[in-house]
Coordinates of N, CA and C in Angstrom, one line a residue:
M446 N 81.0 96.3 105.2 CA 82.0 96.9 104.3 C 81.5 98.2 103.8
D447 N 82.4 99.2 103.9 CA 82.0 100.6 103.5 C 81.9 100.7 102.0
R448 N 81.4 101.8 101.5 CA 81.1 101.9 100.0 C 82.4 101.9 99.2
R449 N 83.5 102.6 99.7 CA 84.8 102.6 99.0 C 85.3 101.1 98.9
S450 N 85.3 100.4 100.0 CA 85.7 99.0 99.9 C 84.9 98.2 98.9
Q451 N 83.6 98.4 98.9 CA 82.8 97.7 97.9 C 83.2 98.1 96.5
I452 N 83.5 99.3 96.3 CA 83.9 99.8 94.9 C 85.3 99.1 94.6
L453 N 86.2 99.1 95.5 CA 87.5 98.5 95.2 C 87.4 97.0 95.0
Q454 N 86.5 96.4 95.7 CA 86.3 94.9 95.5 C 85.7 94.7 94.1
M455 N 84.7 95.4 93.8 CA 84.1 95.2 92.5 C 85.1 95.6 91.3
A456 N 85.9 96.7 91.5 CA 86.8 97.1 90.5 C 87.9 95.9 90.3
G457 N 88.3 95.4 91.4 CA 89.3 94.2 91.2 C 88.7 93.1 90.5
H458 N 87.4 92.8 90.8 CA 86.7 91.7 90.1 C 86.6 92.0 88.6
L459 N 86.1 93.2 88.3 CA 85.8 93.5 86.9 C 87.2 93.7 86.1
F460 N 88.2 94.3 86.7 CA 89.4 94.4 86.0 C 90.1 93.1 85.7
S461 N 89.9 92.1 86.7 CA 90.5 90.8 86.5 C 89.7 90.0 85.5
Q462 N 88.4 90.2 85.4 CA 87.6 89.4 84.4 C 87.6 90.0 83.0
R463 N 87.5 91.3 82.9 CA 87.3 92.0 81.6 C 88.6 92.7 81.1
G464 N 89.5 93.0 82.1 CA 90.7 93.8 81.8 C 90.4 95.2 82.1
Y465 N 91.4 96.0 82.4 CA 91.3 97.4 82.9 C 90.6 98.2 81.8
H466 N 91.2 98.1 80.5 CA 90.7 99.0 79.5 C 89.3 98.7 79.1
A467 N 88.9 97.4 79.2 CA 87.5 97.0 78.7 C 86.5 97.3 79.8
T468 N 86.9 97.7 81.0 CA 85.9 98.0 82.1 C 85.8 99.5 82.2
S469 N 84.6 100.0 82.0 CA 84.3 101.4 82.1 C 83.8 101.8 83.5
I470 N 83.8 103.0 83.8 CA 83.2 103.5 85.0 C 81.7 103.2 85.0
R471 N 81.1 103.3 83.9 CA 79.7 102.9 83.8 C 79.4 101.5 84.1
D472 N 80.3 100.6 83.7 CA 80.2 99.1 84.0 C 80.3 98.9 85.5
L473 N 81.3 99.7 86.1 CA 81.5 99.6 87.5 C 80.3 100.1 88.3
A474 N 79.8 101.2 87.9 CA 78.6 101.8 88.6 C 77.4 100.8 88.5
K475 N 77.2 100.3 87.3 CA 76.1 99.4 87.1 C 76.2 98.1 88.0
A476 N 77.4 97.6 88.1 CA 77.6 96.4 88.9 C 77.4 96.7 90.4
L477 N 77.6 97.9 90.7 CA 77.3 98.4 92.1 C 76.0 99.0 92.4
N478 N 75.2 99.0 91.3 CA 73.8 99.6 91.4 C 73.9 101.1 91.8
L479 N 74.8 101.8 91.2 CA 75.0 103.2 91.4 C 74.9 104.0 90.1
Q480 N 74.7 105.3 90.2 CA 74.7 106.2 89.1 C 76.2 106.4 88.8
G481 N 76.6 106.5 87.5 CA 78.0 106.7 87.1 C 78.7 107.9 87.9
G482 N 77.9 109.0 87.9 CA 78.5 110.2 88.5 C 78.7 110.1 90.0
S483 N 77.9 109.3 90.6 CA 78.0 109.1 92.1 C 79.2 108.4 92.5
L484 N 79.8 107.6 91.6 CA 81.1 106.9 91.9 C 82.2 107.9 92.3
Y485 N 82.1 109.1 91.6 CA 83.2 110.1 91.8 C 83.1 110.7 93.1
A486 N 82.1 110.5 93.9 CA 82.1 110.9 95.3 C 83.0 110.1 96.1
H487 N 83.4 108.9 95.6 CA 84.2 108.0 96.4 C 85.6 107.8 95.8
I488 N 85.8 108.1 94.5 CA 87.0 107.9 93.8 C 87.4 109.1 93.0
A489 N 88.7 109.2 92.7 CA 89.1 110.3 91.8 C 89.1 109.9 90.3
S490 N 89.5 108.6 90.1 CA 89.5 108.2 88.7 C 89.5 106.6 88.6
K491 N 89.3 106.1 87.5 CA 89.4 104.7 87.3 C 90.9 104.2 87.5
E492 N 91.8 105.0 87.1 CA 93.2 104.7 87.3 C 93.6 104.6 88.7
E493 N 93.0 105.5 89.5 CA 93.2 105.5 91.0 C 92.7 104.1 91.6
L494 N 91.6 103.6 91.1 CA 91.1 102.3 91.5 C 92.1 101.2 91.2
L495 N 92.6 101.3 89.9 CA 93.6 100.2 89.5 C 94.8 100.2 90.4
L496 N 95.3 101.4 90.7 CA 96.5 101.5 91.6 C 96.2 101.0 93.0
E497 N 95.0 101.3 93.5 CA 94.6 100.9 94.9 C 94.5 99.3 94.9
V498 N 93.9 98.7 93.9 CA 93.8 97.3 93.8 C 95.2 96.7 93.8
V499 N 96.1 97.3 93.1 CA 97.5 96.8 93.0 C 98.1 96.9 94.4
R500 N 97.9 98.1 95.1 CA 98.5 98.3 96.4 C 97.9 97.2 97.4
Q501 N 96.6 96.9 97.3 CA 96.1 96.0 98.3 C 96.7 94.6 98.1
A502 N 96.9 94.2 96.8 CA 97.5 92.9 96.5 C 98.9 92.9 97.0
A503 N 99.6 94.0 96.7 CA 101.0 94.1 97.2 C 101.2 94.0 98.7
A504 N 100.2 94.6 99.4 CA 100.3 94.5 100.9 C 100.1 93.1 101.3
R505 N 99.2 92.3 100.7 CA 99.0 90.9 101.1 C 100.3 90.1 100.9
F506 N 100.9 90.3 99.7 CA 102.2 89.6 99.4 C 103.3 90.0 100.4
Q507 N 103.3 91.3 100.8 CA 104.3 91.7 101.8 C 104.1 91.1 103.1
E508 N 102.8 90.9 103.5 CA 102.5 90.2 104.7 C 103.1 88.8 104.7
V509 N 103.1 88.1 103.6 CA 103.7 86.8 103.5 C 105.2 86.9 103.9
L510 N 105.9 87.8 103.4 CA 107.3 88.0 103.7 C 107.5 88.3 105.2
K511 N 106.7 89.2 105.7 CA 106.8 89.6 107.1 C 106.5 88.4 108.1
S512 N 105.7 87.5 107.6 CA 105.3 86.4 108.5 C 106.1 85.2 108.4
L513 N 107.2 85.2 107.6 CA 108.0 84.0 107.4 C 108.6 83.7 108.8
P514 N 108.7 82.4 109.1 CA 109.2 81.9 110.4 C 110.7 82.2 110.5
Q515 N 111.1 82.4 111.7 CA 112.6 82.6 112.0 C 113.1 81.2 112.0
A516 N 113.5 80.7 110.8 CA 113.9 79.3 110.7 C 114.9 79.2 109.6
G517 N 115.2 77.9 109.2 CA 116.2 77.7 108.1 C 115.5 78.1 106.8
P518 N 116.4 78.1 105.7 CA 116.0 78.5 104.4 C 114.9 77.6 103.8
K519 N 115.0 76.3 104.0 CA 114.0 75.4 103.4 C 112.6 75.7 104.1
E520 N 112.6 75.9 105.4 CA 111.3 76.1 106.1 C 110.7 77.5 105.6
K521 N 111.6 78.5 105.5 CA 111.2 79.8 105.0 C 110.6 79.7 103.6
M522 N 111.3 79.0 102.7 CA 110.8 78.9 101.4 C 109.4 78.1 101.3
V523 N 109.3 77.1 102.1 CA 108.0 76.4 102.1 C 106.9 77.3 102.6
A524 N 107.2 78.1 103.6 CA 106.2 79.1 104.1 C 105.9 80.1 103.1
L525 N 106.9 80.6 102.4 CA 106.7 81.6 101.3 C 105.8 81.0 100.2
V526 N 106.1 79.8 99.7 CA 105.3 79.2 98.7 C 103.9 79.1 99.1
K527 N 103.7 78.6 100.3 CA 102.3 78.3 100.8 C 101.6 79.7 101.0
G528 N 102.3 80.7 101.6 CA 101.7 82.0 101.8 C 101.3 82.7 100.5
H529 N 102.2 82.6 99.5 CA 102.0 83.2 98.2 C 100.8 82.6 97.5
L530 N 100.7 81.3 97.5 CA 99.6 80.6 96.9 C 98.3 80.9 97.6
R531 N 98.4 81.0 98.9 CA 97.2 81.3 99.7 C 96.6 82.7 99.3
V532 N 97.6 83.7 99.2 CA 97.1 85.0 98.7 C 96.4 85.0 97.4
I533 N 97.0 84.2 96.4 CA 96.4 84.1 95.1 C 95.0 83.5 95.3
A534 N 94.9 82.4 96.1 CA 93.6 81.8 96.2 C 92.6 82.7 96.9
E535 N 93.0 83.4 97.9 CA 92.0 84.2 98.7 C 91.7 85.5 98.0
E536 N 92.7 86.0 97.2 CA 92.5 87.3 96.5 C 92.6 87.2 95.0
L537 N 92.0 86.2 94.5 CA 92.2 85.9 93.0 C 92.0 87.1 92.1
P538 N 90.9 87.9 92.3 CA 90.8 89.1 91.4 C 91.9 90.1 91.6
R539 N 92.2 90.4 92.8 CA 93.3 91.4 93.1 C 94.6 90.8 92.6
A540 N 94.9 89.6 92.9 CA 96.2 89.0 92.4 C 96.3 89.0 90.9
T541 N 95.2 88.8 90.2 CA 95.2 88.8 88.8 C 95.5 90.2 88.3
V542 N 95.0 91.2 88.9 CA 95.3 92.6 88.5 C 96.7 92.9 88.9
F543 N 97.2 92.4 90.0 CA 98.6 92.7 90.4 C 99.6 92.1 89.4
F544 N 99.2 90.9 88.9 CA 100.1 90.2 88.0 C 100.0 90.7 86.5
H545 N 98.8 91.2 86.2 CA 98.6 91.5 84.8 C 98.2 92.9 84.4
E546 N 97.3 93.5 85.1 CA 96.7 94.8 84.7 C 97.5 96.0 85.1
W547 N 98.4 95.8 86.1 CA 99.2 97.0 86.6 C 99.9 97.8 85.5
K548 N 100.2 97.1 84.4 CA 101.0 97.7 83.4 C 100.2 98.8 82.6
H549 N 98.9 98.9 82.8 CA 98.1 99.9 82.2 C 98.1 101.3 82.9
L550 N 98.8 101.3 84.1 CA 98.9 102.6 84.8 C 99.9 103.5 84.0
S551 N 99.6 104.8 84.2 CA 100.5 105.8 83.5 C 101.5 106.3 84.6
P552 N 102.7 106.8 84.1 CA 103.6 107.3 85.1 C 103.0 108.5 85.8
P553 N 103.3 108.8 87.1 CA 104.2 108.1 88.0 C 103.5 106.9 88.7
L554 N 102.3 106.7 88.5 CA 101.6 105.5 89.2 C 102.2 104.2 88.7
L555 N 102.6 104.1 87.5 CA 103.3 102.9 87.0 C 104.5 102.6 87.8
E556 N 105.3 103.7 88.1 CA 106.5 103.5 88.8 C 106.3 103.0 90.2
E557 N 105.2 103.5 90.8 CA 104.8 103.0 92.2 C 104.5 101.5 92.1
A558 N 103.7 101.1 91.1 CA 103.3 99.7 91.0 C 104.6 98.9 90.8
K559 N 105.5 99.3 89.9 CA 106.8 98.6 89.7 C 107.6 98.5 91.0
A560 N 107.6 99.6 91.8 CA 108.4 99.5 93.0 C 107.8 98.5 94.0
L561 N 106.4 98.4 94.1 CA 105.8 97.5 94.9 C 106.1 96.0 94.5
R562 N 106.1 95.8 93.2 CA 106.4 94.5 92.7 C 107.9 94.1 92.9
D563 N 108.8 95.1 92.7 CA 110.2 94.9 92.9 C 110.5 94.6 94.4
R564 N 109.8 95.3 95.3 CA 110.0 95.1 96.7 C 109.7 93.6 97.1
Y565 N 108.7 93.1 96.6 CA 108.3 91.7 96.9 C 109.4 90.8 96.3
E566 N 109.7 91.0 95.0 CA 110.7 90.2 94.3 C 112.0 90.2 95.1
E567 N 112.5 91.3 95.6 CA 113.7 91.4 96.5 C 113.6 90.6 97.7
G568 N 112.4 90.6 98.3 CA 112.2 89.7 99.5 C 112.3 88.3 99.2
V569 N 111.7 87.8 98.1 CA 111.9 86.4 97.7 C 113.3 86.1 97.4
Q570 N 114.0 87.0 96.7 CA 115.4 86.8 96.4 C 116.3 86.7 97.7
R571 N 115.9 87.5 98.7 CA 116.7 87.4 100.0 C 116.5 86.0 100.6
V572 N 115.3 85.4 100.5 CA 115.2 84.0 101.0 C 116.0 83.0 100.3
I573 N 116.1 83.2 99.0 CA 116.9 82.3 98.2 C 118.4 82.5 98.4
A574 N 118.8 83.8 98.5 CA 120.2 84.1 98.8 C 120.6 83.5 100.2
E575 N 119.7 83.6 101.2 CA 120.1 83.0 102.5 C 120.3 81.5 102.3
G576 N 119.5 80.9 101.6 CA 119.6 79.4 101.3 C 120.9 79.1 100.6
V577 N 121.3 79.9 99.7 CA 122.6 79.7 99.0 C 123.8 79.9 99.9
E578 N 123.7 81.0 100.7 CA 124.8 81.3 101.7 C 125.0 80.2 102.7
K579 N 123.9 79.6 103.1 CA 124.0 78.5 104.1 C 124.2 77.1 103.4
G580 N 124.4 77.1 102.1 CA 124.7 75.8 101.4 C 123.5 74.9 101.3
V581 N 122.3 75.5 101.5 CA 121.0 74.7 101.4 C 120.5 74.7 100.0
F582 N 120.6 75.8 99.3 CA 120.1 75.9 97.9 C 121.4 76.0 97.1
R583 N 121.3 75.4 95.9 CA 122.4 75.4 95.0 C 121.9 76.0 93.6
V584 N 122.1 77.3 93.5 CA 121.7 77.9 92.3 C 122.8 78.8 91.8
A585 N 123.0 78.8 90.5 CA 124.2 79.6 89.9 C 123.8 81.1 89.8
N586 N 122.5 81.4 89.6 CA 122.1 82.8 89.3 C 120.9 83.1 90.2
L587 N 121.1 83.9 91.2 CA 120.1 84.3 92.1 C 118.9 84.9 91.4
R588 N 119.1 85.9 90.6 CA 118.0 86.6 89.9 C 117.2 85.6 89.1
L589 N 117.9 84.8 88.3 CA 117.2 83.8 87.5 C 116.3 82.8 88.4
A590 N 116.9 82.4 89.5 CA 116.2 81.5 90.4 C 115.0 82.2 91.0
T591 N 115.1 83.5 91.3 CA 114.0 84.2 91.8 C 112.9 84.4 90.8
L592 N 113.3 84.7 89.6 CA 112.3 84.8 88.5 C 111.6 83.5 88.2
F593 N 112.3 82.4 88.3 CA 111.8 81.1 88.1 C 110.7 80.8 89.2
V594 N 111.1 81.0 90.4 CA 110.2 80.7 91.5 C 108.9 81.5 91.4
L595 N 109.1 82.8 91.2 CA 107.9 83.7 91.1 C 107.1 83.4 89.9
S596 N 107.7 83.1 88.8 CA 106.9 82.7 87.6 C 106.1 81.5 87.8
A597 N 106.7 80.5 88.4 CA 105.9 79.2 88.7 C 104.8 79.5 89.7
L598 N 105.0 80.3 90.7 CA 103.9 80.6 91.6 C 102.9 81.5 91.0
N599 N 103.3 82.6 90.4 CA 102.4 83.6 89.8 C 101.4 83.0 88.8
W600 N 101.9 82.1 88.0 CA 101.1 81.6 86.9 C 99.8 80.9 87.4
T601 N 99.8 80.5 88.6 CA 98.7 79.7 89.2 C 97.4 80.5 89.1
Y602 N 97.5 81.8 89.1 CA 96.3 82.6 89.0 C 95.5 82.3 87.7
Q603 N 96.2 81.8 86.7 CA 95.6 81.5 85.4 C 94.7 80.3 85.5
W604 N 95.0 79.3 86.3 CA 94.3 78.1 86.3 C 93.8 77.6 87.6
Y605 N 94.3 78.1 88.8 CA 93.8 77.6 90.1 C 92.3 77.9 90.3
R606 N 91.6 76.9 90.7 CA 90.2 77.1 91.1 C 89.9 76.3 92.4
P607 N 89.3 77.0 93.4 CA 89.1 76.3 94.7 C 88.3 74.9 94.5
E608 N 87.5 74.8 93.5 CA 86.7 73.6 93.4 C 87.5 72.6 92.5
G609 N 88.7 72.8 92.2 CA 89.6 71.9 91.4 C 89.9 70.6 92.1
P610 N 90.6 69.8 91.4 CA 90.9 68.4 92.0 C 91.8 68.4 93.2
M611 N 92.6 69.5 93.4 CA 93.5 69.6 94.5 C 93.1 70.7 95.5
S612 N 93.2 70.4 96.8 CA 92.9 71.4 97.7 C 94.1 72.4 97.7
L613 N 93.9 73.6 98.2 CA 94.9 74.6 98.3 C 96.1 74.0 99.0
E614 N 95.9 73.3 100.1 CA 96.9 72.7 100.9 C 97.8 71.7 100.1
E615 N 97.1 70.8 99.4 CA 97.8 69.9 98.6 C 98.6 70.5 97.5
L616 N 98.0 71.5 96.8 CA 98.7 72.2 95.8 C 99.9 72.9 96.4
A617 N 99.8 73.6 97.5 CA 100.9 74.4 98.1 C 102.0 73.4 98.5
E618 N 101.7 72.3 99.1 CA 102.7 71.3 99.5 C 103.4 70.8 98.3
A619 N 102.7 70.4 97.2 CA 103.4 69.9 96.0 C 104.3 71.0 95.4
Y620 N 103.8 72.2 95.3 CA 104.6 73.3 94.8 C 105.8 73.6 95.6
A621 N 105.7 73.6 96.9 CA 106.8 73.8 97.8 C 107.9 72.8 97.6
Q622 N 107.5 71.5 97.4 CA 108.5 70.4 97.2 C 109.2 70.6 95.8
M623 N 108.4 71.0 94.8 CA 109.0 71.3 93.5 C 109.9 72.5 93.5
V624 N 109.6 73.5 94.2 CA 110.4 74.7 94.3 C 111.7 74.3 95.0
L625 N 111.6 73.6 96.1 CA 112.9 73.2 96.8 C 113.8 72.4 95.9
K626 N 113.2 71.5 95.2 CA 114.0 70.6 94.3 C 114.6 71.5 93.2
A627 N 113.9 72.5 92.6 CA 114.4 73.3 91.6 C 115.6 74.2 92.2
L628 N 115.5 74.5 93.4 CA 116.6 75.3 94.1 C 117.7 74.5 94.5
G629 N 117.7 73.2 94.3 CA 118.8 72.3 94.6 C 118.9 71.9 96.0
A630 N 117.7 72.0 96.8 CA 117.7 71.6 98.2 C 117.7 70.0 98.2
E631 N 118.4 69.5 99.1 CA 118.4 68.0 99.3 C 117.2 67.6 100.0
E632 N 116.5 66.5 99.6 CA 115.3 66.0 100.3 C 115.7 65.5 101.6
G633 N 115.0 66.0 102.6 CA 115.2 65.6 104.0 C 116.5 66.0 104.6
G634 N 117.3 66.8 103.8 CA 118.6 67.2 104.3 C 118.5 68.3 105.4
E635 N 119.7 68.7 105.9 CA 119.7 69.7 106.9 C 119.3 71.0 106.3
D636 N 118.8 71.9 107.1 CA 118.3 73.2 106.7 C 119.3 74.3 106.9
G637 N 120.5 73.9 107.1 CA 121.6 74.9 107.2 C 121.7 75.6 108.6
E638 N 120.9 75.2 109.5 CA 120.9 75.8 110.8 C 121.9 75.1 111.7
A639 N 122.6 75.8 112.5 CA 123.7 75.2 113.4 C 123.1 74.6 114.6

């Protein structure tokens, strides 16, 4: 791993544990065994690090959307739920920053972070909309359904731990079934494919 990647990884870890404002460049340098000033050979600012951590998390979530199967809405939603939870589990510090610390960015960096978040939300909403169009999901308000699904998935960063009582696979399967039920999908029913 190159020095910049190490810095970004440690920044994600510290921002997620302590918060962006409570983490100083000195803290970051100390954690990396560097002199504070030498960090600036690799980064422009602490805020640039925050945005880069947000970008990295956003890219992982976008990969989930890009890798959804060419299948019916239920299968896509199950893959989305499982992929989303896998990103949180594998990228817990970055995901925490993506969900929580991004709001500390100043404009125009804040606008970029919002756009990255909105892009993912739109992708999730498209999956739900497809399910509604095909008669597989029954929701009255697409935006509300999207926010519900994302809220349920995103909050897991607060409590999920790999050493917990459920494996990631068990958790993802249970969540997928709950999300399908919340979207009004019939258990074992058709997936809307002809």
